[in-house]
Amino acid sequence: MTLLEVSGLNVFHGDLQAIFDLDLRVGEGEVVALVGANGAGKTTMMRALVGLIASKQGRIRFDGAEISAASAEDIARAGLCMVPEGRMLFDSLTVLENLMMGQVLRRRGYWTLERVFELFPILAERRSAMPRHLSGGQQQMVAIGRALICNPRLLLCDEISLGLAPLMVEQIYAAFAQIGKQGTALVLVEQDVKRASAAADRLYCLLKGRISLETAAGAVRVEDLTRAYFGA
Amino acid sequence: MAWIETVVNGLLLGGLYGLIGIGLALVFGVMRVVDGAQGEFMVMAAFFAVIVLAAAPDLHPLIIFGLAILFSFCVGYVYQSWIVNRSMQSSDPLAPLLLTFGVSIILRSVMVEVFGADLRGLQLGSLSRASIAIFNINIGVMPLLTLATSIALFLLLQWMLKRTSFGRIIRATADRRDIVRLFGVKPDRVYACVMAMSVALSAIAGLFLAARASFTPFSGVERLLIAFEVVVLGGIGSFWGPLIGGLALGVTQLVGLKWDPNAGLLYCHLLFFIMILIRPSGLVASRS
């Protein structure tokens, strides 16, 4: 079953076009990696999907409904959620309050505060701390937990590992295995190809706003990927 | 003893000044918008009360106050959703400032047109003149009530922002207005609610002011000036700042007046000016 189907998507930043004629598909419960160099348009693409960028053309179908003209609020309500690049925590809210923002959507399901605290025990310990007093990895856990409590059908994770210590990245990717078990589909946006393809079922590579490669994650050939990533 | 009485009365007046600033501070804190029309909203609430009082003289003052606050709450909601939200979409931070000042000029002119430029007062009967003596100091009941209301409203607002889920949504929206949308929050609607609360708070200040001294449609300008001074003096972005700033201004004004009866608000403006020079961050250092 296809959960997300994007066809012929064009996204604009003012007069500049950032995404060209893009097709992309994510199945129910599937883990998809979206890799690409800096400036390839990955973040723009994610922000367009969740409705934060309105200037776009093309079709986006999510869970059977057309959402290309829907507001970010309605898209979230439908269960398409995002862990934004740079974590984007609410700085004047405590860890607990940040997580509770995920409850505002009232999408019930497996993920609750308790389950998130089980997944990331350190957050339970630091629930009253302000985000700026956390390490980068802990902040990322808050951002992931906050999105999980929305109980998304599909979770877009934008540059989760950026700027984190390798050990921390290990821990966070271990959590993704558990998240996937609940049937949540995932899109992992990464610059780190190895990391992303190890966790994913399928892989897309984005180059200058276009899909340059689509393949099963296990069957990636290095020379193909190098060409798709850097351009020839 | 007379000086102590002056300081005490200054503090009571300061409570009112704090209340004048709180609406402006709330809107600025959440939306980063300086609302130039808050002064007119204070005057408008007072006119509303005067009209209701003239139409139904037997109504209890509390009911009249309640109606005026409810009216202001609705005005604030509509004002934000129809007008200010539109200008906030502009990337120019000056746009909402200019717009709200424009609104203030229009409101002022409309009030002159409808009510005339005569001095008005809000007569609350014996309550206006009642006083009690504490330690040989005569304290007006009305000013005491004003300070108590002011502190109660500050506490209530603080509780609402810190402890309720709506307060949490307001703070999150103030932090990141785009990211809250990923959690189903419509920032425009949050802003409309915040503006409604802000105009309602300003209405309370406007009603107390009107009960204290007469006003005209032009009084909004000086009320806004006090609101500005209170907010900046207290420290922009700090929660208790407006109350502290208001108390400082109130004491300064009355002590100044006692020492120099012709001074008016001169010493308040001087205090404000000096503070801007030596401590622009305000009396209460901001955390954010």
Coordinates of C-alpha atoms in Angstrom, one line a residue:
Chain A
M1 CA 0.0 0.0 0.0
T2 CA 1.3 3.4 -0.9
L3 CA 1.1 5.9 2.0
L4 CA 2.7 8.9 0.3
E5 CA 2.8 9.5 -3.4
V6 CA 4.4 12.6 -4.8
S7 CA 4.2 13.2 -8.5
G8 CA 5.5 16.1 -10.6
L9 CA 6.3 18.2 -7.6
N10 CA 7.9 21.6 -8.2
V11 CA 8.8 23.8 -5.3
F12 CA 9.8 27.5 -5.4
H13 CA 11.7 29.8 -3.1
G14 CA 10.4 33.2 -4.4
D15 CA 11.7 33.4 -8.0
L16 CA 14.0 30.4 -7.6
Q17 CA 12.9 26.9 -8.2
A18 CA 14.4 24.4 -5.7
I19 CA 12.6 21.2 -6.7
F20 CA 12.0 20.0 -10.2
D21 CA 9.3 17.6 -11.4
L22 CA 9.9 15.2 -8.5
D23 CA 8.3 11.8 -8.1
L24 CA 8.6 9.9 -4.8
R25 CA 6.7 7.1 -3.1
V26 CA 6.7 5.8 0.4
G27 CA 4.8 2.6 1.3
E28 CA 3.0 1.8 4.5
G29 CA 5.5 1.1 7.2
E30 CA 8.4 1.5 4.8
V31 CA 11.7 3.2 5.7
V32 CA 13.1 5.4 3.0
A33 CA 16.4 7.2 2.9
L34 CA 16.7 10.5 1.1
V35 CA 20.3 11.4 0.6
G36 CA 22.0 14.2 -1.2
A37 CA 24.7 16.9 -0.9
N38 CA 24.3 20.2 0.9
G39 CA 21.9 22.4 -1.1
A40 CA 20.4 19.5 -3.1
G41 CA 16.9 20.5 -1.9
K42 CA 16.3 17.9 0.8
T43 CA 15.1 20.3 3.5
T44 CA 13.0 22.3 1.0
M45 CA 11.4 19.1 -0.1
M46 CA 10.5 18.1 3.5
R47 CA 9.1 21.5 4.3
A48 CA 7.0 21.5 1.2
L49 CA 5.6 18.0 2.0
V50 CA 4.4 19.1 5.5
G51 CA 3.0 22.3 4.2
L52 CA 5.4 24.8 5.6
I53 CA 6.2 25.9 2.0
A54 CA 3.1 26.9 0.1
S55 CA 4.5 27.8 -3.3
K56 CA 4.5 24.5 -5.0
Q57 CA 2.9 22.7 -7.9
G58 CA 2.2 19.0 -8.4
R59 CA 0.3 16.3 -6.7
I60 CA 0.9 15.0 -3.1
R61 CA -1.3 12.2 -2.0
F62 CA -1.1 11.1 1.6
D63 CA -3.2 8.2 2.9
G64 CA -5.5 8.5 -0.1
A65 CA -6.2 12.2 0.2
E66 CA -4.8 15.0 -1.9
I67 CA -2.8 17.3 0.5
S68 CA -0.8 19.5 -1.9
A69 CA -3.1 22.5 -1.1
A70 CA -3.7 21.6 2.6
S71 CA -2.4 23.7 5.5
A72 CA 0.5 22.5 7.6
E73 CA -2.0 22.1 10.5
D74 CA -4.3 19.8 8.5
I75 CA -1.4 17.8 7.1
A76 CA -0.1 17.2 10.7
R77 CA -3.6 16.2 11.7
A78 CA -3.7 13.6 9.0
G79 CA -0.6 12.0 10.5
L80 CA 2.3 13.3 8.3
C81 CA 4.8 14.7 10.9
M82 CA 8.3 16.0 10.8
V83 CA 11.4 16.2 13.0
P84 CA 12.7 19.5 11.5
E85 CA 16.3 20.2 10.6
G86 CA 18.1 21.9 13.5
R87 CA 15.7 20.3 16.0
M88 CA 13.7 23.5 16.4
L89 CA 12.7 22.9 20.0
F90 CA 10.6 25.5 21.8
D91 CA 13.3 27.2 23.8
S92 CA 11.1 28.7 26.6
L93 CA 9.4 25.3 27.3
T94 CA 10.9 22.6 29.4
V95 CA 11.7 19.1 28.0
L96 CA 8.4 17.8 29.3
E97 CA 6.4 20.7 27.9
N98 CA 8.1 20.3 24.5
L99 CA 7.0 16.7 24.5
M100 CA 3.5 17.7 25.5
M101 CA 3.2 19.9 22.4
G102 CA 3.0 16.6 20.6
Q103 CA -0.3 15.9 22.4
V104 CA -2.0 19.0 21.0
L105 CA -2.9 17.1 17.9
R106 CA -4.7 14.5 20.0
R107 CA -3.7 11.6 17.7
R108 CA -3.9 8.6 19.9
G109 CA -1.8 5.5 19.4
Y110 CA 1.2 3.6 20.7
W111 CA 3.3 6.6 21.5
T112 CA 2.7 8.3 24.8
L113 CA 4.9 10.3 27.2
E114 CA 5.6 7.1 29.1
R115 CA 6.7 5.2 25.9
V116 CA 8.9 8.1 24.8
F117 CA 10.5 8.1 28.3
E118 CA 11.1 4.3 27.9
L119 CA 12.7 4.9 24.5
F120 CA 14.9 7.7 25.8
P121 CA 15.3 7.2 29.5
I122 CA 17.5 10.3 29.8
L123 CA 14.6 12.5 28.9
A124 CA 12.6 11.3 31.9
E125 CA 15.5 12.2 34.1
R126 CA 15.8 15.7 32.5
R127 CA 12.1 16.4 32.1
S128 CA 12.3 19.7 33.9
A129 CA 15.4 21.0 32.1
M130 CA 15.3 23.7 29.5
P131 CA 16.4 22.6 26.0
R132 CA 19.4 24.9 26.0
H133 CA 20.9 23.0 28.9
L134 CA 20.8 19.7 27.1
S135 CA 23.4 18.1 24.9
G136 CA 22.8 18.1 21.1
G137 CA 21.9 14.5 21.2
Q138 CA 19.4 14.9 24.0
Q139 CA 17.9 17.8 22.2
Q140 CA 17.5 15.6 19.1
M141 CA 15.8 13.0 21.3
V142 CA 13.3 15.7 22.5
A143 CA 12.6 16.6 18.9
I144 CA 12.0 13.0 17.9
G145 CA 9.9 12.3 21.0
R146 CA 7.8 15.4 20.4
A147 CA 7.0 14.2 16.9
L148 CA 6.4 10.6 18.0
I149 CA 3.7 11.7 20.5
C150 CA 1.8 12.9 17.5
N151 CA 1.6 9.2 16.5
P152 CA 2.4 9.8 12.9
R153 CA 1.6 7.5 10.0
L154 CA 4.7 8.8 8.3
L155 CA 7.6 10.6 10.1
L156 CA 10.0 12.8 8.1
C157 CA 13.4 13.1 9.9
D158 CA 15.5 15.9 8.6
E159 CA 19.3 15.6 9.2
I160 CA 18.9 13.8 12.5
S161 CA 22.6 13.0 12.8
L162 CA 24.0 16.4 11.8
G163 CA 26.5 17.7 14.4
L164 CA 26.1 14.8 16.8
A165 CA 28.8 12.6 18.3
P166 CA 29.0 9.1 16.6
L167 CA 27.9 7.3 19.8
M168 CA 24.8 9.5 20.0
V169 CA 24.0 8.8 16.4
E170 CA 24.3 5.1 17.1
Q171 CA 21.8 5.4 20.0
I172 CA 19.3 7.4 18.0
Y173 CA 19.4 5.1 15.0
A174 CA 18.8 2.2 17.4
A175 CA 15.7 4.0 18.5
F176 CA 14.5 4.1 14.8
A177 CA 14.5 0.3 14.7
Q178 CA 12.0 0.4 17.5
I179 CA 10.0 3.2 16.0
G180 CA 9.7 1.2 12.7
K181 CA 8.3 -1.8 14.6
Q182 CA 5.2 0.2 15.5
G183 CA 4.4 0.4 11.8
T184 CA 5.4 4.0 11.4
A185 CA 6.8 4.8 8.0
L186 CA 10.0 6.8 8.0
V187 CA 11.8 9.1 5.7
L188 CA 15.4 9.6 6.8
V189 CA 17.0 12.6 5.2
E190 CA 20.8 12.4 5.6
Q191 CA 24.0 13.5 4.2
D192 CA 25.6 10.4 5.6
V193 CA 24.8 7.8 2.9
K194 CA 26.1 4.7 4.8
R195 CA 24.1 5.4 7.9
A196 CA 20.9 6.1 6.0
S197 CA 21.1 3.1 3.6
A198 CA 21.9 0.7 6.5
A199 CA 18.6 1.7 8.2
A200 CA 16.4 2.0 5.1
D201 CA 14.5 -0.3 2.8
R202 CA 14.8 2.0 -0.2
L203 CA 17.0 4.9 -1.1
Y204 CA 16.5 8.1 -3.2
C205 CA 19.3 10.4 -4.0
L206 CA 18.6 14.1 -4.7
L207 CA 20.8 16.2 -6.9
K208 CA 20.1 19.9 -7.6
G209 CA 16.4 19.5 -7.0
R210 CA 15.9 16.3 -9.0
I211 CA 15.9 12.6 -8.1
S212 CA 19.1 11.3 -9.5
L213 CA 18.9 7.7 -8.2
E214 CA 16.2 5.4 -6.8
T215 CA 17.2 1.9 -5.6
A216 CA 16.7 -0.7 -3.0
A217 CA 18.9 0.2 -0.1
G218 CA 20.7 -3.1 -0.1
A219 CA 21.6 -2.9 -3.7
V220 CA 23.4 0.4 -3.8
R221 CA 26.4 0.4 -6.2
V222 CA 29.1 2.8 -5.1
E223 CA 29.8 4.2 -8.5
D224 CA 26.1 4.8 -9.3
L225 CA 25.7 6.6 -6.0
T226 CA 28.8 8.7 -6.4
R227 CA 27.5 9.9 -9.7
A228 CA 24.0 10.5 -8.3
Y229 CA 25.3 12.3 -5.3
F230 CA 27.9 14.6 -6.8
G231 CA 26.7 14.8 -10.4
A232 CA 28.9 13.6 -13.3
Chain B
M1 CA 4.8 60.8 57.7
A2 CA 3.5 62.9 54.7
W3 CA 6.3 61.5 52.6
I4 CA 5.5 57.9 53.5
E5 CA 1.9 58.6 52.5
T6 CA 3.2 60.0 49.2
V7 CA 5.2 56.9 48.6
V8 CA 2.3 54.6 49.5
N9 CA 0.0 56.5 47.2
G10 CA 2.8 56.3 44.5
L11 CA 2.8 52.6 44.8
L12 CA -1.0 52.4 44.5
L13 CA -0.8 54.6 41.4
G14 CA 2.1 52.4 40.2
G15 CA -0.2 49.3 40.3
L16 CA -2.5 51.1 37.8
Y17 CA 0.5 52.0 35.6
G18 CA 1.6 48.4 35.7
L19 CA -1.8 47.4 34.5
I20 CA -1.6 50.0 31.7
G21 CA 1.6 48.3 30.5
I22 CA 0.7 44.7 30.7
G23 CA -1.4 44.5 27.5
L24 CA 1.3 46.1 25.5
A25 CA 3.9 43.8 27.1
L26 CA 1.9 40.7 26.4
V27 CA 1.4 41.4 22.7
F28 CA 5.1 42.3 22.3
G29 CA 6.3 39.3 24.2
V30 CA 4.2 36.8 22.1
M31 CA 4.2 38.5 18.7
R32 CA 7.1 41.0 18.7
V33 CA 4.5 43.6 17.6
V34 CA 4.4 47.0 19.2
D35 CA 0.7 47.7 19.3
G36 CA 0.2 51.5 18.9
A37 CA -3.6 51.3 19.4
Q38 CA -3.6 50.0 23.1
G39 CA -4.1 53.6 24.4
E40 CA -7.3 54.0 22.3
F41 CA -8.6 50.6 23.4
M42 CA -8.3 51.8 27.0
V43 CA -10.3 54.9 26.2
M44 CA -12.8 53.0 24.1
A45 CA -13.6 50.7 27.1
A46 CA -14.2 53.7 29.2
F47 CA -16.6 55.2 26.7
F48 CA -18.4 51.9 26.5
A49 CA -18.8 51.9 30.3
V50 CA -20.0 55.5 30.3
I51 CA -22.6 54.7 27.6
V52 CA -23.9 51.6 29.4
L53 CA -24.0 53.5 32.7
A54 CA -26.0 56.3 31.1
A55 CA -28.4 53.8 29.5
A56 CA -28.8 51.7 32.7
P57 CA -27.8 53.8 35.8
D58 CA -29.0 51.1 38.2
L59 CA -26.5 48.5 37.0
H60 CA -23.9 47.5 39.5
P61 CA -20.4 48.9 38.5
L62 CA -19.0 45.3 38.5
I63 CA -21.5 44.3 35.8
I64 CA -20.7 47.4 33.7
F65 CA -17.0 46.6 34.1
G66 CA -17.6 43.0 33.1
L67 CA -19.5 44.1 30.0
A68 CA -16.8 46.5 29.0
I69 CA -14.1 43.9 29.4
L70 CA -16.1 41.3 27.4
F71 CA -16.7 44.0 24.7
S72 CA -12.9 44.7 24.6
F73 CA -12.1 41.0 24.4
C74 CA -14.2 40.7 21.3
V75 CA -12.7 43.9 19.8
G76 CA -9.2 42.6 20.4
Y77 CA -10.0 39.2 18.7
V78 CA -11.5 40.8 15.6
Y79 CA -8.7 43.5 15.5
Q80 CA -6.0 40.8 15.4
S81 CA -7.7 38.4 13.0
W82 CA -8.9 41.0 10.5
I83 CA -6.1 43.6 10.7
V84 CA -2.9 42.8 12.5
N85 CA -2.4 39.2 11.4
R86 CA -2.5 40.5 7.8
S87 CA 0.4 42.9 8.4
M88 CA 2.4 40.3 10.3
Q89 CA 2.8 38.3 7.1
S90 CA 5.0 41.0 5.8
S91 CA 8.7 40.5 6.4
D92 CA 9.0 44.1 7.4
P93 CA 8.8 44.4 11.2
L94 CA 7.7 48.0 10.8
A95 CA 4.5 47.1 8.9
P96 CA 2.4 46.1 12.0
L97 CA 3.8 49.1 13.9
L98 CA 2.7 51.5 11.3
L99 CA -0.6 49.7 10.8
T100 CA -1.5 49.8 14.5
F101 CA -0.6 53.4 14.8
G102 CA -2.9 54.0 11.8
V103 CA -5.7 52.2 13.6
S104 CA -5.1 54.3 16.7
I105 CA -5.5 57.5 14.7
I106 CA -8.7 56.2 13.1
L107 CA -10.2 55.1 16.4
R108 CA -9.4 58.4 18.0
S109 CA -11.0 60.3 15.2
V110 CA -14.1 58.1 15.3
M111 CA -14.4 58.6 19.0
V112 CA -14.2 62.4 18.6
E113 CA -16.9 62.1 15.9
V114 CA -19.2 60.0 18.0
F115 CA -18.6 61.3 21.5
G116 CA -17.2 64.8 21.0
A117 CA -14.1 66.1 22.6
D118 CA -15.6 67.0 26.0
L119 CA -14.1 65.7 29.2
R120 CA -15.9 62.6 30.5
G121 CA -15.7 60.8 33.8
L122 CA -16.8 57.4 35.1
Q123 CA -18.8 58.1 38.2
L124 CA -18.8 55.2 40.6
G125 CA -20.7 56.9 43.4
S126 CA -19.4 56.7 47.0
L127 CA -16.7 54.2 46.0
S128 CA -14.7 56.8 44.2
R129 CA -14.2 58.9 47.4
A130 CA -14.1 56.2 50.1
S131 CA -10.9 55.8 52.1
I132 CA -9.6 53.9 55.0
A133 CA -6.8 54.8 57.5
I134 CA -4.0 52.3 58.0
F135 CA -1.3 53.4 60.5
N136 CA -2.5 57.0 60.3
I137 CA -2.2 57.0 56.5
N138 CA -5.3 57.7 54.5
I139 CA -5.6 55.3 51.7
G140 CA -8.3 55.5 49.0
V141 CA -10.3 52.4 48.7
M142 CA -10.4 52.7 44.9
P143 CA -6.6 53.0 44.5
L144 CA -6.2 50.0 46.9
L145 CA -8.6 48.0 44.8
T146 CA -6.7 49.0 41.7
L147 CA -3.4 47.8 43.0
A148 CA -4.9 44.5 44.3
T149 CA -6.6 43.9 40.9
S150 CA -3.3 44.7 39.1
I151 CA -1.3 42.2 41.2
A152 CA -4.1 39.6 40.9
L153 CA -4.2 40.0 37.2
F154 CA -0.4 39.6 36.9
L155 CA -0.6 36.5 39.0
L156 CA -3.5 35.1 37.0
L157 CA -1.7 35.8 33.7
Q158 CA 1.5 34.2 35.0
W159 CA -0.4 31.1 36.1
M160 CA -2.2 30.9 32.8
L161 CA 1.0 31.1 30.8
K162 CA 3.0 28.7 32.9
R163 CA 0.5 26.1 34.1
T164 CA -2.2 25.7 31.5
S165 CA -2.0 23.9 28.1
F166 CA -3.2 27.0 26.3
G167 CA -0.4 29.0 28.0
R168 CA 2.1 26.4 26.8
I169 CA 0.8 26.8 23.3
I170 CA 1.1 30.6 23.5
R171 CA 4.8 30.3 24.7
A172 CA 5.6 27.7 22.0
T173 CA 4.0 30.0 19.3
A174 CA 6.1 32.9 20.6
D175 CA 9.2 30.7 20.3
R176 CA 8.6 29.3 16.8
R177 CA 5.5 30.4 14.9
D178 CA 6.1 28.0 12.0
I179 CA 7.0 24.9 13.9
V180 CA 3.9 25.0 16.1
R181 CA 1.9 24.4 12.9
L182 CA 3.4 20.9 12.7
F183 CA 1.5 20.2 15.9
G184 CA -1.8 21.5 14.6
V185 CA -1.6 24.9 16.2
K186 CA -2.8 27.8 14.0
P187 CA -0.6 30.8 15.0
D188 CA -3.1 33.4 13.7
R189 CA -5.7 32.0 16.1
V190 CA -3.3 32.0 19.0
Y191 CA -2.4 35.6 18.2
A192 CA -6.1 36.6 18.1
C193 CA -6.7 35.1 21.5
V194 CA -3.6 36.8 22.9
M195 CA -4.7 40.2 21.5
A196 CA -8.2 39.6 22.9
M197 CA -6.6 39.1 26.3
S198 CA -4.3 42.1 25.9
V199 CA -7.1 44.4 24.9
A200 CA -9.3 43.1 27.8
L201 CA -6.4 43.8 30.2
S202 CA -6.0 47.3 28.8
A203 CA -9.7 47.8 29.1
I204 CA -9.5 47.1 32.8
A205 CA -6.7 49.7 33.1
G206 CA -8.8 52.1 31.1
L207 CA -11.8 51.7 33.3
F208 CA -9.7 52.3 36.5
L209 CA -8.2 55.3 34.9
A210 CA -11.5 56.7 33.9
A211 CA -12.8 56.2 37.4
R212 CA -9.8 58.1 38.7
A213 CA -9.7 61.1 36.4
S214 CA -11.7 62.5 33.5
F215 CA -10.8 61.6 29.9
T216 CA -11.4 62.6 26.3
P217 CA -11.0 60.7 23.0
F218 CA -7.4 62.1 22.9
S219 CA -6.4 60.5 26.2
G220 CA -5.2 57.4 24.5
V221 CA -1.9 59.0 23.5
E222 CA -0.8 59.7 27.0
R223 CA -1.9 56.3 28.1
L224 CA 0.1 54.6 25.4
L225 CA 3.1 56.8 26.4
I226 CA 2.8 55.5 30.0
A227 CA 2.4 52.0 28.7
F228 CA 5.6 52.3 26.7
E229 CA 7.6 53.7 29.6
V230 CA 6.3 51.1 32.0
V231 CA 7.2 48.2 29.6
V232 CA 10.7 49.6 28.7
L233 CA 11.5 50.7 32.2
G234 CA 10.5 47.3 33.6
G235 CA 12.5 45.4 31.0
I236 CA 11.2 44.2 27.7
G237 CA 10.4 40.6 27.7
S238 CA 10.4 40.1 31.5
F239 CA 7.1 39.1 33.0
W240 CA 7.1 41.1 36.2
G241 CA 8.8 44.0 34.5
P242 CA 5.7 46.1 33.7
L243 CA 4.5 45.9 37.3
I244 CA 8.0 46.9 38.7
G245 CA 8.2 49.6 36.0
G246 CA 4.7 50.8 36.9
L247 CA 5.5 51.0 40.6
A248 CA 8.7 53.0 39.9
L249 CA 6.8 55.4 37.7
G250 CA 4.0 55.9 40.2
V251 CA 6.3 56.6 43.1
T252 CA 8.4 59.0 41.0
Q253 CA 5.4 60.9 39.8
L254 CA 3.9 61.5 43.2
V255 CA 7.1 62.2 45.0
G256 CA 8.0 64.6 42.1
L257 CA 4.7 66.3 42.3
K258 CA 5.0 66.8 46.1
W259 CA 8.4 68.3 45.7
D260 CA 7.5 70.4 42.6
P261 CA 3.7 70.8 42.1
N262 CA 4.1 72.0 38.6
A263 CA 6.0 68.9 37.4
G264 CA 3.2 66.7 36.1
L265 CA 4.8 63.7 34.5
L266 CA 8.1 65.4 34.0
Y267 CA 10.0 63.3 36.5
C268 CA 8.5 60.1 35.1
H269 CA 9.8 61.0 31.7
L270 CA 13.2 62.0 33.2
L271 CA 13.4 58.7 35.0
F272 CA 12.6 56.9 31.8
F273 CA 15.2 58.8 29.9
I274 CA 18.0 58.3 32.4
M275 CA 17.2 54.6 32.7
I276 CA 17.3 54.2 28.9
L277 CA 20.8 55.7 29.1
I278 CA 22.3 53.8 32.0
R279 CA 20.3 50.5 32.0
P280 CA 18.5 50.0 28.7
S281 CA 17.7 46.4 29.5
G282 CA 15.3 47.6 32.2
L283 CA 14.9 47.1 36.0
V284 CA 14.1 43.4 35.7
A285 CA 16.8 41.7 33.5
S286 CA 15.1 39.7 30.8
R287 CA 15.7 36.0 30.6
S288 CA 14.9 35.5 27.0

